[in-house]
mmCIF file with all atom_site columns, C-alpha atoms and ligand atoms in Angstrom:
data_model
loop_
_atom_site.group_PDB
_atom_site.id
_atom_site.type_symbol
_atom_site.label_atom_id
_atom_site.label_alt_id
_atom_site.label_comp_id
_atom_site.label_asym_id
_atom_site.label_entity_id
_atom_site.label_seq_id
_atom_site.pdbx_PDB_ins_code
_atom_site.Cartn_x
_atom_site.Cartn_y
_atom_site.Cartn_z
_atom_site.occupancy
_atom_site.B_iso_or_equiv
_atom_site.pdbx_formal_charge
_atom_site.auth_seq_id
_atom_site.auth_comp_id
_atom_site.auth_asym_id
_atom_site.auth_atom_id
_atom_site.pdbx_PDB_model_num
ATOM   1   C  CA  . MET P 1 1   ? 47.677 122.642 133.218 1.00 96.00 ? 1   MET P CA  1
ATOM   2   C  CA  . CYS P 1 2   ? 49.709 125.513 133.831 1.00 98.00 ? 2   CYS P CA  1
ATOM   3   C  CA  . LEU P 1 3   ? 49.679 127.475 137.616 1.00 98.00 ? 3   LEU P CA  1
ATOM   4   C  CA  . PHE P 1 4   ? 48.183 130.955 135.693 1.00 98.00 ? 4   PHE P CA  1
ATOM   5   C  CA  . CYS P 1 5   ? 45.553 129.188 133.279 1.00 98.00 ? 5   CYS P CA  1
ATOM   6   C  CA  . LYS P 1 6   ? 44.320 126.986 136.674 1.00 98.00 ? 6   LYS P CA  1
ATOM   7   C  CA  . ILE P 1 7   ? 43.959 130.525 138.519 1.00 98.00 ? 7   ILE P CA  1
ATOM   8   C  CA  . ILE P 1 8   ? 41.973 131.992 135.362 1.00 98.00 ? 8   ILE P CA  1
ATOM   9   C  CA  . LYS P 1 9   ? 39.211 129.296 135.113 1.00 98.00 ? 9   LYS P CA  1
ATOM   10  C  CA  . LYS P 1 10  ? 38.791 129.641 138.839 1.00 98.00 ? 10  LYS P CA  1
ATOM   11  C  CA  . GLU P 1 11  ? 40.259 125.783 140.036 1.00 98.00 ? 11  GLU P CA  1
ATOM   12  C  CA  . ILE P 1 12  ? 42.742 127.886 142.587 1.00 98.00 ? 12  ILE P CA  1
ATOM   13  C  CA  . PRO P 1 13  ? 41.904 131.071 144.058 1.00 98.00 ? 13  PRO P CA  1
ATOM   14  C  CA  . ALA P 1 14  ? 43.909 134.908 144.011 1.00 98.00 ? 14  ALA P CA  1
ATOM   15  C  CA  . LYS P 1 15  ? 41.579 138.021 144.630 1.00 98.00 ? 15  LYS P CA  1
ATOM   16  C  CA  . ILE P 1 16  ? 40.576 138.635 141.053 1.00 98.00 ? 16  ILE P CA  1
ATOM   17  C  CA  . ILE P 1 17  ? 40.981 142.870 140.175 1.00 97.00 ? 17  ILE P CA  1
ATOM   18  C  CA  . TYR P 1 18  ? 40.082 143.377 136.602 1.00 98.00 ? 18  TYR P CA  1
ATOM   19  C  CA  . GLU P 1 19  ? 38.954 140.281 133.976 1.00 98.00 ? 19  GLU P CA  1
ATOM   20  C  CA  . ASN P 1 20  ? 37.896 140.646 130.510 1.00 98.00 ? 20  ASN P CA  1
ATOM   21  C  CA  . GLU P 1 21  ? 37.619 138.606 127.742 1.00 98.00 ? 21  GLU P CA  1
ATOM   22  C  CA  . LYS P 1 22  ? 41.362 138.607 127.034 1.00 98.00 ? 22  LYS P CA  1
ATOM   23  C  CA  . VAL P 1 23  ? 43.028 139.638 130.280 1.00 98.00 ? 23  VAL P CA  1
ATOM   24  C  CA  . LEU P 1 24  ? 43.155 138.859 133.780 1.00 98.00 ? 24  LEU P CA  1
ATOM   25  C  CA  . ALA P 1 25  ? 44.556 140.629 136.318 1.00 98.00 ? 25  ALA P CA  1
ATOM   26  C  CA  . PHE P 1 26  ? 44.792 139.427 140.696 1.00 98.00 ? 26  PHE P CA  1
ATOM   27  C  CA  . GLU P 1 27  ? 47.213 140.669 143.611 1.00 98.00 ? 27  GLU P CA  1
ATOM   28  C  CA  . ASP P 1 28  ? 50.021 138.968 143.891 1.00 98.00 ? 28  ASP P CA  1
ATOM   29  C  CA  . ILE P 1 29  ? 50.721 136.731 146.522 1.00 98.00 ? 29  ILE P CA  1
ATOM   30  C  CA  . GLU P 1 30  ? 53.809 138.583 147.593 1.00 98.00 ? 30  GLU P CA  1
ATOM   31  C  CA  . PRO P 1 31  ? 53.631 141.725 147.472 1.00 98.00 ? 31  PRO P CA  1
ATOM   32  C  CA  . VAL P 1 32  ? 56.939 143.697 147.506 1.00 96.00 ? 32  VAL P CA  1
ATOM   33  C  CA  . ALA P 1 33  ? 54.267 147.011 147.552 1.00 96.00 ? 33  ALA P CA  1
ATOM   34  C  CA  . PRO P 1 34  ? 51.492 148.011 148.686 1.00 96.00 ? 34  PRO P CA  1
ATOM   35  C  CA  . PHE P 1 35  ? 50.414 147.512 145.655 1.00 97.00 ? 35  PHE P CA  1
ATOM   36  C  CA  . HIS P 1 36  ? 51.113 143.894 144.029 1.00 98.00 ? 36  HIS P CA  1
ATOM   37  C  CA  . ILE P 1 37  ? 49.065 142.770 140.735 1.00 98.00 ? 37  ILE P CA  1
ATOM   38  C  CA  . LEU P 1 38  ? 49.765 140.646 138.044 1.00 98.00 ? 38  LEU P CA  1
ATOM   39  C  CA  . ILE P 1 39  ? 48.029 140.495 134.702 1.00 99.00 ? 39  ILE P CA  1
ATOM   40  C  CA  . ILE P 1 40  ? 48.182 138.058 131.960 1.00 98.00 ? 40  ILE P CA  1
ATOM   41  C  CA  . PRO P 1 41  ? 47.172 137.349 128.956 1.00 98.00 ? 41  PRO P CA  1
ATOM   42  C  CA  . LYS P 1 42  ? 43.794 134.618 128.991 1.00 98.00 ? 42  LYS P CA  1
ATOM   43  C  CA  . GLU P 1 43  ? 45.895 132.740 126.128 1.00 98.00 ? 43  GLU P CA  1
ATOM   44  C  CA  . HIS P 1 44  ? 49.146 130.440 126.889 1.00 98.00 ? 44  HIS P CA  1
ATOM   45  C  CA  . ILE P 1 45  ? 52.550 131.502 125.810 1.00 98.00 ? 45  ILE P CA  1
ATOM   46  C  CA  . ASN P 1 46  ? 55.123 130.355 127.834 1.00 98.00 ? 46  ASN P CA  1
ATOM   47  C  CA  . THR P 1 47  ? 57.374 133.744 127.268 1.00 98.00 ? 47  THR P CA  1
ATOM   48  C  CA  . ILE P 1 48  ? 58.358 136.916 125.679 1.00 97.00 ? 48  ILE P CA  1
ATOM   49  C  CA  . ASN P 1 49  ? 60.515 134.896 123.428 1.00 97.00 ? 49  ASN P CA  1
ATOM   50  C  CA  . ASP P 1 50  ? 57.071 133.152 123.057 1.00 97.00 ? 50  ASP P CA  1
ATOM   51  C  CA  . LEU P 1 51  ? 55.075 135.036 120.644 1.00 97.00 ? 51  LEU P CA  1
ATOM   52  C  CA  . ASP P 1 52  ? 54.297 136.018 117.325 1.00 97.00 ? 52  ASP P CA  1
ATOM   53  C  CA  . ASP P 1 53  ? 53.126 138.732 115.282 1.00 97.00 ? 53  ASP P CA  1
ATOM   54  C  CA  . LYS P 1 54  ? 49.510 137.306 116.127 1.00 97.00 ? 54  LYS P CA  1
ATOM   55  C  CA  . LYS P 1 55  ? 50.408 136.352 119.875 1.00 97.00 ? 55  LYS P CA  1
ATOM   56  C  CA  . ALA P 1 56  ? 51.578 140.015 120.378 1.00 97.00 ? 56  ALA P CA  1
ATOM   57  C  CA  . ALA P 1 57  ? 48.604 141.882 120.407 1.00 97.00 ? 57  ALA P CA  1
ATOM   58  C  CA  . VAL P 1 58  ? 47.977 140.637 123.758 1.00 97.00 ? 58  VAL P CA  1
ATOM   59  C  CA  . PHE P 1 59  ? 50.577 142.708 124.973 1.00 97.00 ? 59  PHE P CA  1
ATOM   60  C  CA  . ALA P 1 60  ? 48.028 145.917 123.999 1.00 98.00 ? 60  ALA P CA  1
ATOM   61  C  CA  . ASP P 1 61  ? 45.820 144.185 125.870 1.00 98.00 ? 61  ASP P CA  1
ATOM   62  C  CA  . MET P 1 62  ? 47.431 143.561 128.692 1.00 98.00 ? 62  MET P CA  1
ATOM   63  C  CA  . MET P 1 63  ? 48.026 147.702 128.192 1.00 98.00 ? 63  MET P CA  1
ATOM   64  C  CA  . MET P 1 64  ? 44.544 148.431 128.247 1.00 98.00 ? 64  MET P CA  1
ATOM   65  C  CA  . ALA P 1 65  ? 44.352 146.663 131.936 1.00 98.00 ? 65  ALA P CA  1
ATOM   66  C  CA  . ALA P 1 66  ? 46.890 148.715 133.378 1.00 98.00 ? 66  ALA P CA  1
ATOM   67  C  CA  . LYS P 1 67  ? 45.382 151.695 132.575 1.00 97.00 ? 67  LYS P CA  1
ATOM   68  C  CA  . ASN P 1 68  ? 41.635 151.492 133.345 1.00 98.00 ? 68  ASN P CA  1
ATOM   69  C  CA  . ILE P 1 69  ? 43.054 150.026 137.159 1.00 98.00 ? 69  ILE P CA  1
ATOM   70  C  CA  . ALA P 1 70  ? 45.128 152.543 137.648 1.00 97.00 ? 70  ALA P CA  1
ATOM   71  C  CA  . THR P 1 71  ? 41.495 154.664 136.886 1.00 97.00 ? 71  THR P CA  1
ATOM   72  C  CA  . ALA P 1 72  ? 39.664 152.367 138.767 1.00 96.00 ? 72  ALA P CA  1
ATOM   73  C  CA  . GLN P 1 73  ? 41.863 151.703 141.744 1.00 93.00 ? 73  GLN P CA  1
ATOM   74  C  CA  . LYS P 1 74  ? 43.045 154.972 142.493 1.00 94.00 ? 74  LYS P CA  1
ATOM   75  C  CA  . ILE P 1 75  ? 46.083 154.235 142.495 1.00 95.00 ? 75  ILE P CA  1
ATOM   76  C  CA  . LYS P 1 76  ? 47.960 157.212 143.583 1.00 92.00 ? 76  LYS P CA  1
ATOM   77  C  CA  . ASN P 1 77  ? 48.893 159.785 140.610 1.00 93.00 ? 77  ASN P CA  1
ATOM   78  C  CA  . LYS P 1 78  ? 48.334 157.152 138.044 1.00 93.00 ? 78  LYS P CA  1
ATOM   79  C  CA  . SER P 1 79  ? 52.211 156.268 139.061 1.00 96.00 ? 79  SER P CA  1
ATOM   80  C  CA  . TYR P 1 80  ? 53.055 152.626 138.411 1.00 97.00 ? 80  TYR P CA  1
ATOM   81  C  CA  . ARG P 1 81  ? 55.565 149.908 136.973 1.00 97.00 ? 81  ARG P CA  1
ATOM   82  C  CA  . LEU P 1 82  ? 55.189 147.970 135.049 1.00 98.00 ? 82  LEU P CA  1
ATOM   83  C  CA  . ILE P 1 83  ? 57.917 144.434 134.384 1.00 98.00 ? 83  ILE P CA  1
ATOM   84  C  CA  . ILE P 1 84  ? 57.923 141.651 132.199 1.00 98.00 ? 84  ILE P CA  1
ATOM   85  C  CA  . ASN P 1 85  ? 60.592 138.912 133.264 1.00 98.00 ? 85  ASN P CA  1
ATOM   86  C  CA  . ALA P 1 86  ? 61.387 137.324 131.102 1.00 97.00 ? 86  ALA P CA  1
ATOM   87  C  CA  . GLY P 1 87  ? 62.931 133.432 130.973 1.00 96.00 ? 87  GLY P CA  1
ATOM   88  C  CA  . GLU P 1 88  ? 64.811 131.829 133.897 1.00 97.00 ? 88  GLU P CA  1
ATOM   89  C  CA  . ASP P 1 89  ? 67.800 134.587 134.849 1.00 97.00 ? 89  ASP P CA  1
ATOM   90  C  CA  . ALA P 1 90  ? 65.477 137.273 134.563 1.00 97.00 ? 90  ALA P CA  1
ATOM   91  C  CA  . GLY P 1 91  ? 63.586 135.494 137.809 1.00 96.00 ? 91  GLY P CA  1
ATOM   92  C  CA  . GLN P 1 92  ? 60.587 134.097 135.472 1.00 98.00 ? 92  GLN P CA  1
ATOM   93  C  CA  . THR P 1 93  ? 59.495 131.671 137.743 1.00 98.00 ? 93  THR P CA  1
ATOM   94  C  CA  . VAL P 1 94  ? 56.131 130.823 136.934 1.00 98.00 ? 94  VAL P CA  1
ATOM   95  C  CA  . PHE P 1 95  ? 55.992 130.754 132.802 1.00 98.00 ? 95  PHE P CA  1
ATOM   96  C  CA  . HIS P 1 96  ? 52.447 131.923 131.050 1.00 98.00 ? 96  HIS P CA  1
ATOM   97  C  CA  . ILE P 1 97  ? 53.256 135.397 130.912 1.00 98.00 ? 97  ILE P CA  1
ATOM   98  C  CA  . HIS P 1 98  ? 52.743 137.718 132.912 1.00 98.00 ? 98  HIS P CA  1
ATOM   99  C  CA  . MET P 1 99  ? 53.126 142.136 133.867 1.00 98.00 ? 99  MET P CA  1
ATOM   100 C  CA  . HIS P 1 100 ? 53.948 142.724 137.995 1.00 98.00 ? 100 HIS P CA  1
ATOM   101 C  CA  . MET P 1 101 ? 52.182 146.031 138.081 1.00 98.00 ? 101 MET P CA  1
ATOM   102 C  CA  . ILE P 1 102 ? 53.930 147.712 140.897 1.00 98.00 ? 102 ILE P CA  1
ATOM   103 C  CA  . ALA P 1 103 ? 51.963 150.957 143.001 1.00 97.00 ? 103 ALA P CA  1
ATOM   104 C  CA  . HIS P 1 104 ? 51.914 153.385 146.134 1.00 94.00 ? 104 HIS P CA  1
ATOM   105 C  CA  . ARG P 1 105 ? 55.792 153.124 146.768 1.00 90.00 ? 105 ARG P CA  1
ATOM   106 C  CA  . LYS P 1 106 ? 58.324 154.764 146.159 1.00 88.00 ? 106 LYS P CA  1
ATOM   107 C  CA  . LEU P 1 107 ? 60.436 153.536 142.985 1.00 89.00 ? 107 LEU P CA  1
ATOM   108 C  CA  . CYS P 1 108 ? 64.041 153.590 142.585 1.00 90.00 ? 108 CYS P CA  1
ATOM   109 C  CA  . SER P 1 109 ? 65.144 154.824 139.354 1.00 91.00 ? 109 SER P CA  1
ATOM   110 C  CA  . LEU P 1 110 ? 66.254 152.492 136.260 1.00 87.00 ? 110 LEU P CA  1
HETATM 111 P  P1  . AMP C 2 .   ? 57.647 136.440 138.303 1.00 56.21 ? 201 AMP C P1  1
HETATM 112 O  O1  . AMP C 2 .   ? 58.715 135.863 138.978 1.00 56.21 ? 201 AMP C O1  1
HETATM 113 O  O2  . AMP C 2 .   ? 58.049 137.072 137.023 1.00 56.21 ? 201 AMP C O2  1
HETATM 114 O  O3  . AMP C 2 .   ? 57.442 134.562 137.227 1.00 56.21 ? 201 AMP C O3  1
HETATM 115 O  O4  . AMP C 2 .   ? 56.716 136.330 138.856 1.00 56.21 ? 201 AMP C O4  1
HETATM 116 C  C1  . AMP C 2 .   ? 55.849 135.227 139.370 1.00 56.21 ? 201 AMP C C1  1
HETATM 117 C  C2  . AMP C 2 .   ? 54.838 135.948 140.630 1.00 56.21 ? 201 AMP C C2  1
HETATM 118 O  O5  . AMP C 2 .   ? 54.166 135.069 140.783 1.00 56.21 ? 201 AMP C O5  1
HETATM 119 C  C3  . AMP C 2 .   ? 55.578 136.147 141.422 1.00 56.21 ? 201 AMP C C3  1
HETATM 120 O  O6  . AMP C 2 .   ? 55.918 136.934 142.513 1.00 56.21 ? 201 AMP C O6  1
HETATM 121 C  C4  . AMP C 2 .   ? 55.024 135.604 142.501 1.00 56.21 ? 201 AMP C C4  1
HETATM 122 O  O7  . AMP C 2 .   ? 54.791 135.585 144.173 1.00 56.21 ? 201 AMP C O7  1
HETATM 123 C  C5  . AMP C 2 .   ? 52.447 134.967 141.893 1.00 56.21 ? 201 AMP C C5  1
HETATM 124 N  N1  . AMP C 2 .   ? 51.837 134.097 142.571 1.00 56.21 ? 201 AMP C N1  1
HETATM 125 C  C6  . AMP C 2 .   ? 52.944 133.275 143.172 1.00 56.21 ? 201 AMP C C6  1
HETATM 126 N  N2  . AMP C 2 .   ? 52.359 131.911 143.178 1.00 56.21 ? 201 AMP C N2  1
HETATM 127 C  C7  . AMP C 2 .   ? 50.487 132.800 143.337 1.00 56.21 ? 201 AMP C C7  1
HETATM 128 C  C8  . AMP C 2 .   ? 49.645 132.370 143.151 1.00 56.21 ? 201 AMP C C8  1
HETATM 129 N  N3  . AMP C 2 .   ? 48.418 131.259 143.432 1.00 56.21 ? 201 AMP C N3  1
HETATM 130 N  N4  . AMP C 2 .   ? 48.016 133.588 143.286 1.00 56.21 ? 201 AMP C N4  1
HETATM 131 C  C9  . AMP C 2 .   ? 49.285 135.563 143.100 1.00 56.21 ? 201 AMP C C9  1
HETATM 132 N  N5  . AMP C 2 .   ? 50.302 135.418 142.833 1.00 56.21 ? 201 AMP C N5  1
HETATM 133 C  C10 . AMP C 2 .   ? 51.143 133.983 142.848 1.00 56.21 ? 201 AMP C C10 1
HETATM 134 ZN ZN1 . ZN  C 3 .   ? 49.062 128.543 131.875 1.00 56.21 ? 202 ZN  C ZN1 1
#
């Protein structure tokens, strides 16, 4: 079982900040900003490259989680960056789809 599936099953501790039937969000263990969490689907999917039409629906749930978290966590100006690394060359190290949500730091334009 992958690391994030173990976090979902509460076999590995994490600072959970949001949870519903479809998604879980918890603090990143190595934050790169004062606010840095990971939003993951409860369904194990390795990468975006493994999505199909049915599985892609998890992204609607992940985006709604980001929106709800921005309100619940009082993210300043509701301004944040969402990042998904897909594949090793893009920096993906955990092969269970996850979206980084980063805020409370001045972010450069892309
Ligand atoms: P990525 O490089 O996009 O695959 O992101 C994986 C992220 O998972 C990194 O930012 C890590 O800091 C984070 N991470 C790894 N292990 C844990 C853990 N046990 N709890 C929380 N975050 C973790
Ligand atoms: Zn998994």
